Amino acid sequence: MRKRLRKKLSNVSPEETCEIYNSFDIVGDIAIIRLPSSSRANAETAANAIMNRHRNVKTVLLQASPVSGDLRLRSLKHVAGKTKTSTVHREFSCSLSVDVAKCYFSPRLSHERIRIAKLVEPKETIVNMFAGVGCFSIVIAKHANPDKVFSVDVNPVAIQFMQENIKLNRIYGKVIPLLGDSKEIVTSRLQRVADRVLLPLPEKALEYLPCALSALKASGGWLHYYGLEHAKKTESPAKKAKLKVEEALDDLCVDFEVPFVRVVRSTGPNWFQLVADVRIM
Ligand SMILES: C[S@@+](CC[C@H](N)C(=O)[O-])C[C@H]1O[C@@H](n2cnc3c(N)ncnc32)[C@H](O)[C@@H]1O
């Protein structure tokens, strides 16, 4: 792959070529490439090289803006292949239908999804406060045996895809799609019901922490807190995230322990996405 791609990109500087290797995702049969604005003219060359190497890729889109806004969307431009933005992504025997232009989706969180699924005990009730098209919820429902996974998202298109994903994976009655702001839905409908709460939106996880606590059963349970940290080479992003979540929980006067923190992925130079597994007593 590397040799062929390098040949195709022989007019691109080594730094840019390196960047292209590391900066595309494959979602179903769609490849999404990220290129620095200086090398966007090479998007078609990169797209053809990717399609030659990955025969299952039928469409290549260029990510033309960072992920932003409440719905965590990005602007995508068609570069090569079929003109479309919907696809079905397969991971861990699950089919995840998604429109990558209208819903958030990252294949880079697949390890995290199966990690959480493996922690779930039989018959747990779970609240997924930022569920998107239901990726975490579907993987959990397929690989664990939860009672219910209440799956909230504010994006109506994501909820439609979640409904389709429930059908595709035949997990009726386990994943419950709920459209709206998770603070409002948890407050009005999901108080003290959950054994486990997922907060997979780093930009809001801290703000929604009190609400997540209110969804947990009075006997306690688990929170999976996703955060973003900036850390210099000399700093540990995991330590910084742990400290942040511990300070927030201390302020909320709850008994807790944080037995596990890990870097999920790097999101930019010195920026990291982290997860903290928090046990609330
Ligand atoms: C980073 S995405 C994660 C989606 C999904 N968990 C995944 O891994 O693919 C965050 C999701 O939170 C949703 N969202 C943003 N603000 C929200 C809110 N206040 N209440 C519920 N969902 C929200 C967005 O629409 C988006 O789908």
PDB file of C-alpha atoms and ligand atoms in Angstrom:
ATOM      1  CA  MET A   1       0.000   0.000   0.000  1.00  0.00           C
ATOM      2  CA  ARG A   2       2.620   2.460   1.118  1.00  0.00           C
ATOM      3  CA  LYS A   3       4.879   1.976  -1.933  1.00  0.00           C
ATOM      4  CA  ARG A   4       2.030   2.309  -4.410  1.00  0.00           C
ATOM      5  CA  LEU A   5       0.549   5.299  -2.668  1.00  0.00           C
ATOM      6  CA  ARG A   6       3.975   6.927  -2.502  1.00  0.00           C
ATOM      7  CA  LYS A   7       4.389   6.484  -6.267  1.00  0.00           C
ATOM      8  CA  LYS A   8       0.970   8.026  -6.918  1.00  0.00           C
ATOM      9  CA  LEU A   9       1.800  10.909  -4.664  1.00  0.00           C
ATOM     10  CA  SER A  10       5.303  11.526  -6.015  1.00  0.00           C
ATOM     11  CA  ASN A  11       4.502  15.206  -6.589  1.00  0.00           C
ATOM     12  CA  VAL A  12       3.556  15.663  -2.928  1.00  0.00           C
ATOM     13  CA  SER A  13       6.149  16.475  -0.274  1.00  0.00           C
ATOM     14  CA  PRO A  14       7.210  13.636   2.093  1.00  0.00           C
ATOM     15  CA  GLU A  15       5.563  15.381   5.062  1.00  0.00           C
ATOM     16  CA  GLU A  16       2.255  15.673   3.221  1.00  0.00           C
ATOM     17  CA  THR A  17       2.446  12.067   1.995  1.00  0.00           C
ATOM     18  CA  CYS A  18       2.999  10.918   5.543  1.00  0.00           C
ATOM     19  CA  GLU A  19      -0.019  12.915   6.630  1.00  0.00           C
ATOM     20  CA  ILE A  20      -2.217  11.298   3.946  1.00  0.00           C
ATOM     21  CA  TYR A  21      -1.291   7.768   5.100  1.00  0.00           C
ATOM     22  CA  ASN A  22      -2.400   8.498   8.613  1.00  0.00           C
ATOM     23  CA  SER A  23      -5.432  10.588   7.942  1.00  0.00           C
ATOM     24  CA  PHE A  24      -8.156   8.619   6.308  1.00  0.00           C
ATOM     25  CA  ASP A  25     -10.949   6.601   7.845  1.00  0.00           C
ATOM     26  CA  ILE A  26     -12.934   3.887   6.166  1.00  0.00           C
ATOM     27  CA  VAL A  27     -16.601   3.830   7.163  1.00  0.00           C
ATOM     28  CA  GLY A  28     -18.382   0.971   5.396  1.00  0.00           C
ATOM     29  CA  ASP A  29     -17.532   1.497   1.716  1.00  0.00           C
ATOM     30  CA  ILE A  30     -16.731   5.211   2.134  1.00  0.00           C
ATOM     31  CA  ALA A  31     -13.218   6.558   2.741  1.00  0.00           C
ATOM     32  CA  ILE A  32     -12.978   9.977   4.392  1.00  0.00           C
ATOM     33  CA  ILE A  33      -9.678  11.735   3.821  1.00  0.00           C
ATOM     34  CA  ARG A  34      -8.276  14.692   5.703  1.00  0.00           C
ATOM     35  CA  LEU A  35      -5.649  16.752   3.908  1.00  0.00           C
ATOM     36  CA  PRO A  36      -3.921  19.949   4.931  1.00  0.00           C
ATOM     37  CA  SER A  37      -5.349  22.815   2.836  1.00  0.00           C
ATOM     38  CA  SER A  38      -1.950  23.115   1.084  1.00  0.00           C
ATOM     39  CA  SER A  39      -2.320  19.635  -0.468  1.00  0.00           C
ATOM     40  CA  ARG A  40      -6.065  19.542  -1.210  1.00  0.00           C
ATOM     41  CA  ALA A  41      -5.226  19.755  -4.927  1.00  0.00           C
ATOM     42  CA  ASN A  42      -3.960  16.183  -4.532  1.00  0.00           C
ATOM     43  CA  ALA A  43      -7.232  14.886  -3.139  1.00  0.00           C
ATOM     44  CA  GLU A  44      -8.142  13.025  -6.331  1.00  0.00           C
ATOM     45  CA  THR A  45      -4.729  11.325  -6.554  1.00  0.00           C
ATOM     46  CA  ALA A  46      -4.971  10.254  -2.922  1.00  0.00           C
ATOM     47  CA  ALA A  47      -8.573   9.080  -3.470  1.00  0.00           C
ATOM     48  CA  ASN A  48      -7.643   6.926  -6.473  1.00  0.00           C
ATOM     49  CA  ALA A  49      -4.707   5.424  -4.614  1.00  0.00           C
ATOM     50  CA  ILE A  50      -6.962   4.540  -1.671  1.00  0.00           C
ATOM     51  CA  MET A  51      -9.602   3.026  -3.991  1.00  0.00           C
ATOM     52  CA  ASN A  52      -6.929   0.955  -5.770  1.00  0.00           C
ATOM     53  CA  ARG A  53      -5.648  -0.396  -2.493  1.00  0.00           C
ATOM     54  CA  HIS A  54      -8.988  -0.846  -0.703  1.00  0.00           C
ATOM     55  CA  ARG A  55     -11.220  -2.526  -3.274  1.00  0.00           C
ATOM     56  CA  ASN A  56     -14.236  -2.325  -0.967  1.00  0.00           C
ATOM     57  CA  VAL A  57     -14.085   1.501  -1.011  1.00  0.00           C
ATOM     58  CA  LYS A  58     -16.638   2.845  -3.506  1.00  0.00           C
ATOM     59  CA  THR A  59     -16.659   6.520  -2.509  1.00  0.00           C
ATOM     60  CA  VAL A  60     -14.006   8.932  -1.306  1.00  0.00           C
ATOM     61  CA  LEU A  61     -14.986  12.108   0.537  1.00  0.00           C
ATOM     62  CA  LEU A  62     -12.716  14.920   1.636  1.00  0.00           C
ATOM     63  CA  GLN A  63     -13.305  16.280   5.118  1.00  0.00           C
ATOM     64  CA  ALA A  64     -13.453  20.015   4.432  1.00  0.00           C
ATOM     65  CA  SER A  65     -14.024  21.252   7.996  1.00  0.00           C
ATOM     66  CA  PRO A  66     -13.371  20.020  11.511  1.00  0.00           C
ATOM     67  CA  VAL A  67     -16.146  18.231  13.408  1.00  0.00           C
ATOM     68  CA  SER A  68     -18.134  20.981  15.097  1.00  0.00           C
ATOM     69  CA  GLY A  69     -21.410  22.134  16.627  1.00  0.00           C
ATOM     70  CA  ASP A  70     -23.800  20.324  18.953  1.00  0.00           C
ATOM     71  CA  LEU A  71     -24.419  17.566  16.416  1.00  0.00           C
ATOM     72  CA  ARG A  72     -20.667  17.005  15.911  1.00  0.00           C
ATOM     73  CA  LEU A  73     -20.904  17.191  12.097  1.00  0.00           C
ATOM     74  CA  ARG A  74     -18.309  18.067   9.468  1.00  0.00           C
ATOM     75  CA  SER A  75     -18.467  19.333   5.939  1.00  0.00           C
ATOM     76  CA  LEU A  76     -17.651  16.611   3.371  1.00  0.00           C
ATOM     77  CA  LYS A  77     -16.837  17.060  -0.320  1.00  0.00           C
ATOM     78  CA  HIS A  78     -17.159  14.282  -2.877  1.00  0.00           C
ATOM     79  CA  VAL A  79     -13.785  13.437  -4.477  1.00  0.00           C
ATOM     80  CA  ALA A  80     -14.114  10.094  -6.271  1.00  0.00           C
ATOM     81  CA  GLY A  81     -16.399   7.107  -6.845  1.00  0.00           C
ATOM     82  CA  LYS A  82     -20.141   6.962  -6.230  1.00  0.00           C
ATOM     83  CA  THR A  83     -21.736  10.188  -5.028  1.00  0.00           C
ATOM     84  CA  LYS A  84     -23.220   9.254  -1.685  1.00  0.00           C
ATOM     85  CA  THR A  85     -22.784   9.791   2.052  1.00  0.00           C
ATOM     86  CA  SER A  86     -24.739   6.821   3.477  1.00  0.00           C
ATOM     87  CA  THR A  87     -23.218   3.427   4.120  1.00  0.00           C
ATOM     88  CA  VAL A  88     -23.305   0.411   6.416  1.00  0.00           C
ATOM     89  CA  HIS A  89     -20.202  -0.097   8.561  1.00  0.00           C
ATOM     90  CA  ARG A  90     -19.444  -3.517  10.030  1.00  0.00           C
ATOM     91  CA  GLU A  91     -17.652  -4.009  13.334  1.00  0.00           C
ATOM     92  CA  PHE A  92     -17.673  -6.915  15.802  1.00  0.00           C
ATOM     93  CA  SER A  93     -20.546  -8.638  13.936  1.00  0.00           C
ATOM     94  CA  CYS A  94     -22.700  -5.493  14.130  1.00  0.00           C
ATOM     95  CA  SER A  95     -24.060  -3.578  11.127  1.00  0.00           C
ATOM     96  CA  LEU A  96     -24.066   0.179  11.669  1.00  0.00           C
ATOM     97  CA  SER A  97     -25.984   2.183   9.094  1.00  0.00           C
ATOM     98  CA  VAL A  98     -24.978   5.842   8.998  1.00  0.00           C
ATOM     99  CA  ASP A  99     -25.039   8.979   6.880  1.00  0.00           C
ATOM    100  CA  VAL A 100     -21.589  10.407   7.548  1.00  0.00           C
ATOM    101  CA  ALA A 101     -22.675  13.893   6.433  1.00  0.00           C
ATOM    102  CA  LYS A 102     -25.695  14.049   8.750  1.00  0.00           C
ATOM    103  CA  CYS A 103     -24.565  12.044  11.797  1.00  0.00           C
ATOM    104  CA  TYR A 104     -21.404  11.667  13.859  1.00  0.00           C
ATOM    105  CA  PHE A 105     -19.495   8.447  13.305  1.00  0.00           C
ATOM    106  CA  SER A 106     -15.931   7.380  14.036  1.00  0.00           C
ATOM    107  CA  PRO A 107     -14.548   3.912  13.297  1.00  0.00           C
ATOM    108  CA  ARG A 108     -11.661   4.861  15.600  1.00  0.00           C
ATOM    109  CA  LEU A 109     -13.880   4.255  18.646  1.00  0.00           C
ATOM    110  CA  SER A 110     -14.550   0.597  17.795  1.00  0.00           C
ATOM    111  CA  HIS A 111     -12.091  -0.749  20.373  1.00  0.00           C
ATOM    112  CA  GLU A 112     -13.737   1.429  23.006  1.00  0.00           C
ATOM    113  CA  ARG A 113     -17.210   0.176  22.077  1.00  0.00           C
ATOM    114  CA  ILE A 114     -16.259  -3.494  22.507  1.00  0.00           C
ATOM    115  CA  ARG A 115     -14.286  -2.685  25.687  1.00  0.00           C
ATOM    116  CA  ILE A 116     -17.396  -1.198  27.300  1.00  0.00           C
ATOM    117  CA  ALA A 117     -19.598  -4.059  26.028  1.00  0.00           C
ATOM    118  CA  LYS A 118     -17.300  -6.541  27.773  1.00  0.00           C
ATOM    119  CA  LEU A 119     -17.749  -4.721  31.107  1.00  0.00           C
ATOM    120  CA  VAL A 120     -21.545  -4.985  31.038  1.00  0.00           C
ATOM    121  CA  GLU A 121     -23.107  -7.537  33.408  1.00  0.00           C
ATOM    122  CA  PRO A 122     -26.258  -9.458  32.426  1.00  0.00           C
ATOM    123  CA  LYS A 123     -29.553  -7.545  32.839  1.00  0.00           C
ATOM    124  CA  GLU A 124     -27.980  -4.134  33.389  1.00  0.00           C
ATOM    125  CA  THR A 125     -29.930  -0.994  32.566  1.00  0.00           C
ATOM    126  CA  ILE A 126     -27.738   1.450  30.673  1.00  0.00           C
ATOM    127  CA  VAL A 127     -28.210   5.094  29.723  1.00  0.00           C
ATOM    128  CA  ASN A 128     -26.208   6.302  26.714  1.00  0.00           C
ATOM    129  CA  MET A 129     -26.535  10.087  26.941  1.00  0.00           C
ATOM    130  CA  PHE A 130     -24.978  10.911  23.541  1.00  0.00           C
ATOM    131  CA  ALA A 131     -25.823   7.871  21.475  1.00  0.00           C
ATOM    132  CA  GLY A 132     -25.522   9.047  17.840  1.00  0.00           C
ATOM    133  CA  VAL A 133     -26.691   6.290  15.480  1.00  0.00           C
ATOM    134  CA  GLY A 134     -26.410   3.902  18.433  1.00  0.00           C
ATOM    135  CA  CYS A 135     -22.910   2.479  17.906  1.00  0.00           C
ATOM    136  CA  PHE A 136     -22.085   1.881  21.604  1.00  0.00           C
ATOM    137  CA  SER A 137     -25.668   0.789  22.321  1.00  0.00           C
ATOM    138  CA  ILE A 138     -25.845  -1.710  19.443  1.00  0.00           C
ATOM    139  CA  VAL A 139     -22.430  -3.246  20.201  1.00  0.00           C
ATOM    140  CA  ILE A 140     -23.428  -3.569  23.891  1.00  0.00           C
ATOM    141  CA  ALA A 141     -26.826  -5.080  23.048  1.00  0.00           C
ATOM    142  CA  LYS A 142     -25.201  -7.610  20.689  1.00  0.00           C
ATOM    143  CA  HIS A 143     -22.258  -8.615  22.849  1.00  0.00           C
ATOM    144  CA  ALA A 144     -23.641  -8.332  26.383  1.00  0.00           C
ATOM    145  CA  ASN A 145     -27.073  -9.160  27.709  1.00  0.00           C
ATOM    146  CA  PRO A 146     -28.390  -5.839  29.046  1.00  0.00           C
ATOM    147  CA  ASP A 147     -32.001  -5.366  30.042  1.00  0.00           C
ATOM    148  CA  LYS A 148     -32.253  -2.028  28.211  1.00  0.00           C
ATOM    149  CA  VAL A 149     -29.930   0.572  26.715  1.00  0.00           C
ATOM    150  CA  PHE A 150     -31.739   3.937  26.739  1.00  0.00           C
ATOM    151  CA  SER A 151     -30.063   5.788  23.883  1.00  0.00           C
ATOM    152  CA  VAL A 152     -30.522   9.547  23.741  1.00  0.00           C
ATOM    153  CA  ASP A 153     -29.528  11.879  20.924  1.00  0.00           C
ATOM    154  CA  VAL A 154     -30.545  15.399  19.975  1.00  0.00           C
ATOM    155  CA  ASN A 155     -30.073  14.737  16.239  1.00  0.00           C
ATOM    156  CA  PRO A 156     -33.323  13.435  14.663  1.00  0.00           C
ATOM    157  CA  VAL A 157     -31.424  11.931  11.709  1.00  0.00           C
ATOM    158  CA  ALA A 158     -29.161   9.976  14.086  1.00  0.00           C
ATOM    159  CA  ILE A 159     -32.278   8.631  15.849  1.00  0.00           C
ATOM    160  CA  GLN A 160     -33.698   7.485  12.473  1.00  0.00           C
ATOM    161  CA  PHE A 161     -30.469   5.612  11.739  1.00  0.00           C
ATOM    162  CA  MET A 162     -30.513   4.149  15.260  1.00  0.00           C
ATOM    163  CA  GLN A 163     -33.994   2.772  14.539  1.00  0.00           C
ATOM    164  CA  GLU A 164     -32.700   1.269  11.304  1.00  0.00           C
ATOM    165  CA  ASN A 165     -29.712  -0.215  13.179  1.00  0.00           C
ATOM    166  CA  ILE A 166     -32.013  -1.862  15.708  1.00  0.00           C
ATOM    167  CA  LYS A 167     -33.752  -3.609  12.789  1.00  0.00           C
ATOM    168  CA  LEU A 168     -30.506  -4.473  10.979  1.00  0.00           C
ATOM    169  CA  ASN A 169     -29.123  -6.120  14.115  1.00  0.00           C
ATOM    170  CA  ARG A 170     -32.461  -7.607  15.292  1.00  0.00           C
ATOM    171  CA  ILE A 171     -32.164  -6.282  18.808  1.00  0.00           C
ATOM    172  CA  TYR A 172     -35.751  -5.152  19.289  1.00  0.00           C
ATOM    173  CA  GLY A 173     -36.678  -3.932  22.764  1.00  0.00           C
ATOM    174  CA  LYS A 174     -33.085  -3.721  24.035  1.00  0.00           C
ATOM    175  CA  VAL A 175     -31.952  -0.417  22.524  1.00  0.00           C
ATOM    176  CA  ILE A 176     -34.530   2.308  23.194  1.00  0.00           C
ATOM    177  CA  PRO A 177     -34.025   5.413  20.990  1.00  0.00           C
ATOM    178  CA  LEU A 178     -34.944   8.708  22.664  1.00  0.00           C
ATOM    179  CA  LEU A 179     -34.846  11.981  20.730  1.00  0.00           C
ATOM    180  CA  GLY A 180     -33.928  15.143  22.637  1.00  0.00           C
ATOM    181  CA  ASP A 181     -31.459  16.818  24.956  1.00  0.00           C
ATOM    182  CA  SER A 182     -30.187  14.149  27.336  1.00  0.00           C
ATOM    183  CA  LYS A 183     -30.393  16.523  30.323  1.00  0.00           C
ATOM    184  CA  GLU A 184     -34.115  17.001  29.726  1.00  0.00           C
ATOM    185  CA  ILE A 185     -34.775  13.334  28.991  1.00  0.00           C
ATOM    186  CA  VAL A 186     -32.814  12.034  31.968  1.00  0.00           C
ATOM    187  CA  THR A 187     -34.450  14.563  34.283  1.00  0.00           C
ATOM    188  CA  SER A 188     -37.982  13.807  33.118  1.00  0.00           C
ATOM    189  CA  ARG A 189     -37.802  10.057  32.381  1.00  0.00           C
ATOM    190  CA  LEU A 190     -34.623   8.338  33.516  1.00  0.00           C
ATOM    191  CA  GLN A 191     -34.038   9.195  37.171  1.00  0.00           C
ATOM    192  CA  ARG A 192     -32.364   6.437  39.275  1.00  0.00           C
ATOM    193  CA  VAL A 193     -32.808   3.719  36.653  1.00  0.00           C
ATOM    194  CA  ALA A 194     -29.278   2.930  35.465  1.00  0.00           C
ATOM    195  CA  ASP A 195     -26.476   0.585  36.465  1.00  0.00           C
ATOM    196  CA  ARG A 196     -24.196   2.285  33.946  1.00  0.00           C
ATOM    197  CA  VAL A 197     -24.174   5.662  32.174  1.00  0.00           C
ATOM    198  CA  LEU A 198     -22.129   6.527  29.072  1.00  0.00           C
ATOM    199  CA  LEU A 199     -21.062  10.109  28.324  1.00  0.00           C
ATOM    200  CA  PRO A 200     -19.394   9.801  24.896  1.00  0.00           C
ATOM    201  CA  LEU A 201     -19.306  13.529  24.116  1.00  0.00           C
ATOM    202  CA  PRO A 202     -16.093  15.057  25.469  1.00  0.00           C
ATOM    203  CA  GLU A 203     -17.282  18.621  24.854  1.00  0.00           C
ATOM    204  CA  LYS A 204     -20.254  18.193  27.233  1.00  0.00           C
ATOM    205  CA  ALA A 205     -19.318  15.331  29.558  1.00  0.00           C
ATOM    206  CA  LEU A 206     -18.264  17.552  32.459  1.00  0.00           C
ATOM    207  CA  GLU A 207     -21.357  19.764  32.223  1.00  0.00           C
ATOM    208  CA  TYR A 208     -23.663  16.714  32.066  1.00  0.00           C
ATOM    209  CA  LEU A 209     -21.950  14.866  34.944  1.00  0.00           C
ATOM    210  CA  PRO A 210     -24.543  15.848  37.631  1.00  0.00           C
ATOM    211  CA  CYS A 211     -27.307  14.716  35.284  1.00  0.00           C
ATOM    212  CA  ALA A 212     -25.497  11.415  34.613  1.00  0.00           C
ATOM    213  CA  LEU A 213     -25.264  10.826  38.389  1.00  0.00           C
ATOM    214  CA  SER A 214     -29.010  11.378  38.709  1.00  0.00           C
ATOM    215  CA  ALA A 215     -29.642   8.589  36.184  1.00  0.00           C
ATOM    216  CA  LEU A 216     -27.736   6.032  38.288  1.00  0.00           C
ATOM    217  CA  LYS A 217     -29.588   3.810  40.746  1.00  0.00           C
ATOM    218  CA  ALA A 218     -29.443   4.920  44.409  1.00  0.00           C
ATOM    219  CA  SER A 219     -27.161   1.914  45.026  1.00  0.00           C
ATOM    220  CA  GLY A 220     -24.598   3.403  42.595  1.00  0.00           C
ATOM    221  CA  GLY A 221     -23.067   2.077  39.398  1.00  0.00           C
ATOM    222  CA  TRP A 222     -20.608   2.995  36.684  1.00  0.00           C
ATOM    223  CA  LEU A 223     -20.001   6.145  34.667  1.00  0.00           C
ATOM    224  CA  HIS A 224     -17.888   6.145  31.505  1.00  0.00           C
ATOM    225  CA  TYR A 225     -16.656   9.688  31.177  1.00  0.00           C
ATOM    226  CA  TYR A 226     -15.054  10.796  27.880  1.00  0.00           C
ATOM    227  CA  GLY A 227     -12.910  13.907  27.999  1.00  0.00           C
ATOM    228  CA  LEU A 228     -10.403  15.869  25.954  1.00  0.00           C
ATOM    229  CA  GLU A 229      -7.048  16.898  27.386  1.00  0.00           C
ATOM    230  CA  HIS A 230      -4.144  18.935  26.178  1.00  0.00           C
ATOM    231  CA  ALA A 231      -0.860  17.497  27.445  1.00  0.00           C
ATOM    232  CA  LYS A 232       2.725  18.475  26.762  1.00  0.00           C
ATOM    233  CA  LYS A 233       5.327  15.719  26.227  1.00  0.00           C
ATOM    234  CA  THR A 234       6.247  15.960  29.908  1.00  0.00           C
ATOM    235  CA  GLU A 235       2.627  15.606  31.104  1.00  0.00           C
ATOM    236  CA  SER A 236       0.349  12.579  31.343  1.00  0.00           C
ATOM    237  CA  PRO A 237      -3.035  13.196  29.675  1.00  0.00           C
ATOM    238  CA  ALA A 238      -4.508  10.286  31.671  1.00  0.00           C
ATOM    239  CA  LYS A 239      -3.440  11.866  34.985  1.00  0.00           C
ATOM    240  CA  LYS A 240      -4.885  15.219  33.921  1.00  0.00           C
ATOM    241  CA  ALA A 241      -8.234  13.662  32.946  1.00  0.00           C
ATOM    242  CA  LYS A 242      -8.396  11.660  36.185  1.00  0.00           C
ATOM    243  CA  LEU A 243      -7.748  14.781  38.239  1.00  0.00           C
ATOM    244  CA  LYS A 244     -10.418  16.739  36.362  1.00  0.00           C
ATOM    245  CA  VAL A 245     -13.119  14.126  36.863  1.00  0.00           C
ATOM    246  CA  GLU A 246     -12.106  13.574  40.510  1.00  0.00           C
ATOM    247  CA  GLU A 247     -12.340  17.310  41.245  1.00  0.00           C
ATOM    248  CA  ALA A 248     -15.775  17.523  39.602  1.00  0.00           C
ATOM    249  CA  LEU A 249     -17.059  14.518  41.580  1.00  0.00           C
ATOM    250  CA  ASP A 250     -15.586  15.848  44.843  1.00  0.00           C
ATOM    251  CA  ASP A 251     -17.527  19.086  44.257  1.00  0.00           C
ATOM    252  CA  LEU A 252     -20.685  16.992  43.776  1.00  0.00           C
ATOM    253  CA  CYS A 253     -20.042  15.266  47.152  1.00  0.00           C
ATOM    254  CA  VAL A 254     -20.326  11.673  45.917  1.00  0.00           C
ATOM    255  CA  ASP A 255     -18.349   8.576  46.963  1.00  0.00           C
ATOM    256  CA  PHE A 256     -16.427   7.243  44.015  1.00  0.00           C
ATOM    257  CA  GLU A 257     -13.290   5.604  42.721  1.00  0.00           C
ATOM    258  CA  VAL A 258     -11.619   5.896  39.319  1.00  0.00           C
ATOM    259  CA  PRO A 259      -9.996   2.507  38.738  1.00  0.00           C
ATOM    260  CA  PHE A 260      -9.275   2.936  35.033  1.00  0.00           C
ATOM    261  CA  VAL A 261      -8.289   5.786  32.699  1.00  0.00           C
ATOM    262  CA  ARG A 262      -6.875   5.446  29.202  1.00  0.00           C
ATOM    263  CA  VAL A 263      -6.112   7.483  26.119  1.00  0.00           C
ATOM    264  CA  VAL A 264      -8.696   6.498  23.490  1.00  0.00           C
ATOM    265  CA  ARG A 265      -7.014   8.344  20.628  1.00  0.00           C
ATOM    266  CA  SER A 266      -4.995  11.377  19.788  1.00  0.00           C
ATOM    267  CA  THR A 267      -7.116  14.177  18.289  1.00  0.00           C
ATOM    268  CA  GLY A 268      -4.386  16.660  17.292  1.00  0.00           C
ATOM    269  CA  PRO A 269      -0.883  17.740  18.273  1.00  0.00           C
ATOM    270  CA  ASN A 270      -0.764  17.279  22.078  1.00  0.00           C
ATOM    271  CA  TRP A 271      -4.540  16.739  22.253  1.00  0.00           C
ATOM    272  CA  PHE A 272      -6.028  13.457  23.457  1.00  0.00           C
ATOM    273  CA  GLN A 273      -9.419  11.899  23.927  1.00  0.00           C
ATOM    274  CA  LEU A 274      -9.581   9.939  27.180  1.00  0.00           C
ATOM    275  CA  VAL A 275     -12.000   7.704  28.976  1.00  0.00           C
ATOM    276  CA  ALA A 276     -12.327   7.364  32.739  1.00  0.00           C
ATOM    277  CA  ASP A 277     -14.304   4.453  34.202  1.00  0.00           C
ATOM    278  CA  VAL A 278     -15.799   5.766  37.430  1.00  0.00           C
ATOM    279  CA  ARG A 279     -17.474   3.618  40.078  1.00  0.00           C
ATOM    280  CA  ILE A 280     -20.057   5.520  42.106  1.00  0.00           C
ATOM    281  CA  MET A 281     -20.755   4.004  45.534  1.00  0.00           C
TER     282      MET A 281
HETATM  283  C1  LIG B   1     -19.301  12.543  19.658  1.00  0.00           C
HETATM  284  S1  LIG B   1     -20.905  12.048  19.128  1.00  0.00           S
HETATM  285  C2  LIG B   1     -20.938  10.395  19.777  1.00  0.00           C
HETATM  286  C3  LIG B   1     -21.966   9.544  19.107  1.00  0.00           C
HETATM  287  C4  LIG B   1     -21.874   8.051  19.417  1.00  0.00           C
HETATM  288  N1  LIG B   1     -21.816   7.790  20.824  1.00  0.00           N
HETATM  289  C5  LIG B   1     -20.721   7.423  18.685  1.00  0.00           C
HETATM  290  O1  LIG B   1     -19.758   7.025  19.321  1.00  0.00           O
HETATM  291  O2  LIG B   1     -20.790   7.330  17.462  1.00  0.00           O
HETATM  292  C6  LIG B   1     -21.932  12.948  20.210  1.00  0.00           C
HETATM  293  C7  LIG B   1     -23.426  12.841  19.928  1.00  0.00           C
HETATM  294  O3  LIG B   1     -24.103  13.599  20.924  1.00  0.00           O
HETATM  295  C8  LIG B   1     -25.224  14.234  20.340  1.00  0.00           C
HETATM  296  N2  LIG B   1     -25.581  15.352  21.226  1.00  0.00           N
HETATM  297  C9  LIG B   1     -25.000  16.577  21.319  1.00  0.00           C
HETATM  298  N3  LIG B   1     -25.575  17.300  22.296  1.00  0.00           N
HETATM  299  C10 LIG B   1     -26.532  16.499  22.851  1.00  0.00           C
HETATM  300  C11 LIG B   1     -27.452  16.663  23.914  1.00  0.00           C
HETATM  301  N4  LIG B   1     -27.501  17.797  24.608  1.00  0.00           N
HETATM  302  N5  LIG B   1     -28.279  15.646  24.224  1.00  0.00           N
HETATM  303  C12 LIG B   1     -28.245  14.489  23.507  1.00  0.00           C
HETATM  304  N6  LIG B   1     -27.400  14.278  22.481  1.00  0.00           N
HETATM  305  C13 LIG B   1     -26.543  15.254  22.155  1.00  0.00           C
HETATM  306  C14 LIG B   1     -24.776  14.593  18.935  1.00  0.00           C
HETATM  307  O4  LIG B   1     -25.877  14.716  18.080  1.00  0.00           O
HETATM  308  C15 LIG B   1     -23.878  13.393  18.594  1.00  0.00           C
HETATM  309  O5  LIG B   1     -24.588  12.403  17.897  1.00  0.00           O
END
